[in-house]
Amino acid sequence: EDVNSYLASSDFAAELASQQATKLDTAKAIRRVLVDERPTTFEDCIIWARLKFEDLFANQIKQLLHNFPEDQVTSSGTKFWSGSKRCPKAQPFDLDAKCEDAEMRNCFDF
């Protein structure tokens, strides 16, 4: 999100200045994404997209389910994962799955 703001905003320096204690962390994150970890070849893009998929659709879901298991109940006794909150499922990477192929392609605008 910070990188997108940096790229889109003509006055990002002022936005950054308004941050209280996170200026340095934000600047370091932007540098990491745009300089240090920037894919430079097609193969790098594939690796980046694959790792991004793993982070978004497996690791973050597993962490969420660790914090809020499928059988979690709220203090009022109702199931946490109910109503509009459906329990997610971590998706292992499968190169043959069509949705993942599309997701990988979307990462670098085929």
mmCIF file of N, CA and C in Angstrom, residues 5-84:
data_model
loop_
_atom_site.group_PDB
_atom_site.id
_atom_site.type_symbol
_atom_site.label_atom_id
_atom_site.label_comp_id
_atom_site.label_asym_id
_atom_site.label_seq_id
_atom_site.Cartn_x
_atom_site.Cartn_y
_atom_site.Cartn_z
ATOM 1 N N SER A 5 1.043 4.183 -2.887
ATOM 2 C CA SER A 5 0.877 5.602 -2.542
ATOM 3 C C SER A 5 2.073 6.411 -3.022
ATOM 4 N N TYR A 6 3.260 5.871 -2.818
ATOM 5 C CA TYR A 6 4.485 6.542 -3.252
ATOM 6 C C TYR A 6 4.476 6.763 -4.764
ATOM 7 N N LEU A 7 4.077 5.735 -5.508
ATOM 8 C CA LEU A 7 4.078 5.822 -6.970
ATOM 9 C C LEU A 7 2.960 6.726 -7.493
ATOM 10 N N ALA A 8 1.830 6.764 -6.798
ATOM 11 C CA ALA A 8 0.675 7.506 -7.297
ATOM 12 C C ALA A 8 0.615 8.957 -6.814
ATOM 13 N N SER A 9 1.174 9.232 -5.664
ATOM 14 C CA SER A 9 1.028 10.564 -5.065
ATOM 15 C C SER A 9 2.131 11.505 -5.524
ATOM 16 N N SER A 10 1.720 12.698 -5.883
ATOM 17 C CA SER A 10 2.723 13.697 -6.264
ATOM 18 C C SER A 10 3.331 14.372 -5.032
ATOM 19 N N ASP A 11 2.686 14.188 -3.881
ATOM 20 C CA ASP A 11 3.174 14.814 -2.651
ATOM 21 C C ASP A 11 3.349 13.769 -1.551
ATOM 22 N N PHE A 12 4.004 12.667 -1.883
ATOM 23 C CA PHE A 12 4.174 11.594 -0.909
ATOM 24 C C PHE A 12 5.056 12.024 0.257
ATOM 25 N N ALA A 13 5.994 12.923 0.008
ATOM 26 C CA ALA A 13 6.878 13.389 1.084
ATOM 27 C C ALA A 13 6.065 14.025 2.210
ATOM 28 N N ALA A 14 5.033 14.784 1.869
ATOM 29 C CA ALA A 14 4.187 15.400 2.894
ATOM 30 C C ALA A 14 3.387 14.333 3.640
ATOM 31 N N GLU A 15 2.901 13.336 2.893
ATOM 32 C CA GLU A 15 2.174 12.231 3.534
ATOM 33 C C GLU A 15 3.097 11.491 4.500
ATOM 34 N N LEU A 16 4.325 11.260 4.065
ATOM 35 C CA LEU A 16 5.298 10.562 4.902
ATOM 36 C C LEU A 16 5.626 11.386 6.145
ATOM 37 N N ALA A 17 5.747 12.683 5.969
ATOM 38 C CA ALA A 17 6.062 13.566 7.102
ATOM 39 C C ALA A 17 4.970 13.537 8.162
ATOM 40 N N SER A 18 3.734 13.260 7.747
ATOM 41 C CA SER A 18 2.626 13.247 8.715
ATOM 42 C C SER A 18 2.602 11.974 9.558
ATOM 43 N N GLN A 19 3.370 10.974 9.161
ATOM 44 C CA GLN A 19 3.428 9.746 9.957
ATOM 45 C C GLN A 19 4.242 10.006 11.215
ATOM 46 N N GLN A 20 3.742 9.525 12.328
ATOM 47 C CA GLN A 20 4.411 9.810 13.593
ATOM 48 C C GLN A 20 5.704 9.010 13.763
ATOM 49 N N ALA A 21 5.567 7.713 14.008
ATOM 50 C CA ALA A 21 6.746 6.919 14.367
ATOM 51 C C ALA A 21 7.144 5.921 13.293
ATOM 52 N N THR A 22 6.503 5.966 12.132
ATOM 53 C CA THR A 22 6.762 4.912 11.142
ATOM 54 C C THR A 22 7.435 5.406 9.870
ATOM 55 N N LYS A 23 7.926 6.640 9.866
ATOM 56 C CA LYS A 23 8.551 7.201 8.655
ATOM 57 C C LYS A 23 9.681 6.325 8.135
ATOM 58 N N LEU A 24 10.595 5.964 9.006
ATOM 59 C CA LEU A 24 11.760 5.183 8.591
ATOM 60 C C LEU A 24 11.345 3.800 8.106
ATOM 61 N N ASP A 25 10.424 3.154 8.808
ATOM 62 C CA ASP A 25 9.957 1.831 8.389
ATOM 63 C C ASP A 25 9.286 1.893 7.020
ATOM 64 N N THR A 26 8.486 2.936 6.791
ATOM 65 C CA THR A 26 7.817 3.104 5.504
ATOM 66 C C THR A 26 8.842 3.303 4.394
ATOM 67 N N ALA A 27 9.810 4.168 4.622
ATOM 68 C CA ALA A 27 10.847 4.428 3.617
ATOM 69 C C ALA A 27 11.649 3.158 3.321
ATOM 70 N N LYS A 28 11.983 2.394 4.353
ATOM 71 C CA LYS A 28 12.724 1.147 4.158
ATOM 72 C C LYS A 28 11.896 0.131 3.378
ATOM 73 N N ALA A 29 10.600 0.058 3.670
ATOM 74 C CA ALA A 29 9.725 -0.889 2.961
ATOM 75 C C ALA A 29 9.621 -0.522 1.485
ATOM 76 N N ILE A 30 9.509 0.762 1.194
ATOM 77 C CA ILE A 30 9.433 1.209 -0.201
ATOM 78 C C ILE A 30 10.729 0.876 -0.930
ATOM 79 N N ARG A 31 11.852 1.136 -0.298
ATOM 80 C CA ARG A 31 13.145 0.809 -0.921
ATOM 81 C C ARG A 31 13.278 -0.696 -1.157
ATOM 82 N N ARG A 32 12.871 -1.482 -0.162
ATOM 83 C CA ARG A 32 12.970 -2.937 -0.286
ATOM 84 C C ARG A 32 12.178 -3.434 -1.491
ATOM 85 N N VAL A 33 10.946 -2.928 -1.650
ATOM 86 C CA VAL A 33 10.085 -3.397 -2.731
ATOM 87 C C VAL A 33 10.542 -2.878 -4.093
ATOM 88 N N LEU A 34 10.903 -1.604 -4.170
ATOM 89 C CA LEU A 34 11.220 -1.008 -5.467
ATOM 90 C C LEU A 34 12.676 -1.132 -5.890
ATOM 91 N N VAL A 35 13.569 -1.408 -4.945
ATOM 92 C CA VAL A 35 14.989 -1.470 -5.289
ATOM 93 C C VAL A 35 15.580 -2.850 -4.987
ATOM 94 N N ASP A 36 15.532 -3.242 -3.720
ATOM 95 C CA ASP A 36 16.226 -4.448 -3.288
ATOM 96 C C ASP A 36 15.601 -5.738 -3.826
ATOM 97 N N GLU A 37 14.270 -5.821 -3.826
ATOM 98 C CA GLU A 37 13.599 -7.062 -4.230
ATOM 99 C C GLU A 37 12.881 -6.949 -5.571
ATOM 100 N N ARG A 38 13.154 -5.917 -6.304
ATOM 101 C CA ARG A 38 12.459 -5.689 -7.576
ATOM 102 C C ARG A 38 12.832 -6.761 -8.605
ATOM 103 N N PRO A 39 11.814 -7.419 -9.183
ATOM 104 C CA PRO A 39 12.113 -8.400 -10.226
ATOM 105 C C PRO A 39 12.676 -7.695 -11.464
ATOM 106 N N THR A 40 13.737 -8.256 -12.026
ATOM 107 C CA THR A 40 14.343 -7.618 -13.197
ATOM 108 C C THR A 40 14.248 -8.479 -14.450
ATOM 109 N N THR A 41 13.915 -9.749 -14.287
ATOM 110 C CA THR A 41 13.766 -10.628 -15.444
ATOM 111 C C THR A 41 12.404 -11.307 -15.373
ATOM 112 N N PHE A 42 12.029 -11.949 -16.457
ATOM 113 C CA PHE A 42 10.767 -12.683 -16.474
ATOM 114 C C PHE A 42 10.780 -13.771 -15.407
ATOM 115 N N GLU A 43 11.904 -14.459 -15.253
ATOM 116 C CA GLU A 43 12.014 -15.505 -14.233
ATOM 117 C C GLU A 43 11.840 -14.927 -12.829
ATOM 118 N N ASP A 44 12.408 -13.739 -12.594
ATOM 119 C CA ASP A 44 12.229 -13.070 -11.308
ATOM 120 C C ASP A 44 10.755 -12.764 -11.048
ATOM 121 N N CYS A 45 10.038 -12.374 -12.108
ATOM 122 C CA CYS A 45 8.605 -12.087 -11.975
ATOM 123 C C CYS A 45 7.828 -13.345 -11.599
ATOM 124 N N ILE A 46 8.186 -14.461 -12.200
ATOM 125 C CA ILE A 46 7.529 -15.729 -11.885
ATOM 126 C C ILE A 46 7.785 -16.089 -10.417
ATOM 127 N N ILE A 47 9.025 -15.965 -9.989
ATOM 128 C CA ILE A 47 9.374 -16.269 -8.598
ATOM 129 C C ILE A 47 8.628 -15.338 -7.650
ATOM 130 N N TRP A 48 8.587 -14.048 -7.963
ATOM 131 C CA TRP A 48 7.898 -13.075 -7.120
ATOM 132 C C TRP A 48 6.410 -13.425 -7.010
ATOM 133 N N ALA A 49 5.783 -13.719 -8.155
ATOM 134 C CA ALA A 49 4.349 -14.037 -8.155
ATOM 135 C C ALA A 49 4.074 -15.312 -7.368
ATOM 136 N N ARG A 50 4.938 -16.295 -7.523
ATOM 137 C CA ARG A 50 4.772 -17.559 -6.791
ATOM 138 C C ARG A 50 4.870 -17.339 -5.286
ATOM 139 N N LEU A 51 5.846 -16.561 -4.849
ATOM 140 C CA LEU A 51 6.007 -16.271 -3.431
ATOM 141 C C LEU A 51 4.860 -15.411 -2.902
ATOM 142 N N LYS A 52 4.381 -14.481 -3.723
ATOM 143 C CA LYS A 52 3.248 -13.644 -3.332
ATOM 144 C C LYS A 52 2.001 -14.500 -3.145
ATOM 145 N N PHE A 53 1.788 -15.452 -4.054
ATOM 146 C CA PHE A 53 0.655 -16.363 -3.930
ATOM 147 C C PHE A 53 0.748 -17.127 -2.615
ATOM 148 N N GLU A 54 1.907 -17.669 -2.326
ATOM 149 C CA GLU A 54 2.105 -18.446 -1.093
ATOM 150 C C GLU A 54 1.812 -17.589 0.139
ATOM 151 N N ASP A 55 2.265 -16.350 0.101
ATOM 152 C CA ASP A 55 2.038 -15.463 1.239
ATOM 153 C C ASP A 55 0.553 -15.154 1.410
ATOM 154 N N LEU A 56 -0.110 -14.764 0.328
ATOM 155 C CA LEU A 56 -1.505 -14.329 0.425
ATOM 156 C C LEU A 56 -2.500 -15.462 0.646
ATOM 157 N N PHE A 57 -2.299 -16.575 -0.059
ATOM 158 C CA PHE A 57 -3.327 -17.614 -0.064
ATOM 159 C C PHE A 57 -3.007 -18.828 0.802
ATOM 160 N N ALA A 58 -1.818 -18.868 1.367
ATOM 161 C CA ALA A 58 -1.479 -19.986 2.257
ATOM 162 C C ALA A 58 -1.023 -19.457 3.616
ATOM 163 N N ASN A 59 0.084 -18.744 3.648
ATOM 164 C CA ASN A 59 0.662 -18.325 4.930
ATOM 165 C C ASN A 59 -0.243 -17.411 5.747
ATOM 166 N N GLN A 60 -0.801 -16.381 5.116
ATOM 167 C CA GLN A 60 -1.656 -15.462 5.865
ATOM 168 C C GLN A 60 -2.943 -16.143 6.326
ATOM 169 N N ILE A 61 -3.469 -17.053 5.512
ATOM 170 C CA ILE A 61 -4.677 -17.793 5.899
ATOM 171 C C ILE A 61 -4.353 -18.717 7.071
ATOM 172 N N LYS A 62 -3.224 -19.399 7.009
ATOM 173 C CA LYS A 62 -2.829 -20.282 8.119
ATOM 174 C C LYS A 62 -2.663 -19.484 9.414
ATOM 175 N N GLN A 63 -2.073 -18.303 9.330
ATOM 176 C CA GLN A 63 -1.902 -17.464 10.511
ATOM 177 C C GLN A 63 -3.251 -17.011 11.052
ATOM 178 N N LEU A 64 -4.148 -16.626 10.162
ATOM 179 C CA LEU A 64 -5.487 -16.212 10.572
ATOM 180 C C LEU A 64 -6.214 -17.355 11.275
ATOM 181 N N LEU A 65 -6.103 -18.568 10.720
ATOM 182 C CA LEU A 65 -6.756 -19.727 11.332
ATOM 183 C C LEU A 65 -6.085 -20.143 12.643
ATOM 184 N N HIS A 66 -4.818 -19.829 12.781
ATOM 185 C CA HIS A 66 -4.141 -20.079 14.058
ATOM 186 C C HIS A 66 -4.721 -19.160 15.135
ATOM 187 N N ASN A 67 -4.925 -17.892 14.758
ATOM 188 C CA ASN A 67 -5.463 -16.906 15.699
ATOM 189 C C ASN A 67 -6.962 -17.094 15.941
ATOM 190 N N PHE A 68 -7.680 -17.498 14.905
ATOM 191 C CA PHE A 68 -9.132 -17.694 14.983
ATOM 192 C C PHE A 68 -9.483 -19.041 14.361
ATOM 193 N N PRO A 69 -9.336 -20.133 15.111
ATOM 194 C CA PRO A 69 -9.623 -21.466 14.570
ATOM 195 C C PRO A 69 -11.063 -21.581 14.076
ATOM 196 N N GLU A 70 -11.299 -22.595 13.247
ATOM 197 C CA GLU A 70 -12.619 -22.780 12.649
ATOM 198 C C GLU A 70 -13.714 -22.922 13.705
ATOM 199 N N ASP A 71 -13.385 -23.501 14.856
ATOM 200 C CA ASP A 71 -14.387 -23.702 15.914
ATOM 201 C C ASP A 71 -14.378 -22.589 16.971
ATOM 202 N N GLN A 72 -13.746 -21.471 16.680
ATOM 203 C CA GLN A 72 -13.668 -20.333 17.616
ATOM 204 C C GLN A 72 -15.062 -19.812 17.939
ATOM 205 N N VAL A 73 -15.276 -19.527 19.230
ATOM 206 C CA VAL A 73 -16.552 -18.950 19.669
ATOM 207 C C VAL A 73 -16.284 -17.593 20.297
ATOM 208 N N THR A 74 -17.196 -16.663 20.101
ATOM 209 C CA THR A 74 -17.047 -15.334 20.669
ATOM 210 C C THR A 74 -17.431 -15.355 22.147
ATOM 211 N N SER A 75 -17.226 -14.251 22.828
ATOM 212 C CA SER A 75 -17.566 -14.178 24.254
ATOM 213 C C SER A 75 -19.065 -14.346 24.494
ATOM 214 N N SER A 76 -19.873 -14.071 23.464
ATOM 215 C CA SER A 76 -21.322 -14.242 23.615
ATOM 216 C C SER A 76 -21.763 -15.672 23.287
ATOM 217 N N GLY A 77 -20.805 -16.531 22.901
ATOM 218 C CA GLY A 77 -21.114 -17.926 22.646
ATOM 219 C C GLY A 77 -21.464 -18.263 21.207
ATOM 220 N N THR A 78 -21.427 -17.284 20.310
ATOM 221 C CA THR A 78 -21.709 -17.568 18.900
ATOM 222 C C THR A 78 -20.416 -17.912 18.177
ATOM 223 N N LYS A 79 -20.549 -18.659 17.091
ATOM 224 C CA LYS A 79 -19.354 -19.020 16.318
ATOM 225 C C LYS A 79 -18.751 -17.767 15.682
ATOM 226 N N PHE A 80 -17.416 -17.661 15.771
ATOM 227 C CA PHE A 80 -16.723 -16.520 15.172
ATOM 228 C C PHE A 80 -16.922 -16.519 13.662
ATOM 229 N N TRP A 81 -16.742 -17.685 13.043
ATOM 230 C CA TRP A 81 -16.886 -17.816 11.590
ATOM 231 C C TRP A 81 -18.347 -18.141 11.279
ATOM 232 N N SER A 82 -19.174 -17.120 11.261
ATOM 233 C CA SER A 82 -20.577 -17.317 10.927
ATOM 234 C C SER A 82 -21.095 -16.068 10.227
ATOM 235 N N GLY A 83 -22.281 -16.164 9.668
ATOM 236 C CA GLY A 83 -22.862 -15.026 8.972
ATOM 237 C C GLY A 83 -22.017 -14.627 7.783
ATOM 238 N N SER A 84 -21.624 -13.366 7.736
ATOM 239 C CA SER A 84 -20.841 -12.879 6.589
ATOM 240 C C SER A 84 -19.367 -13.261 6.687
#
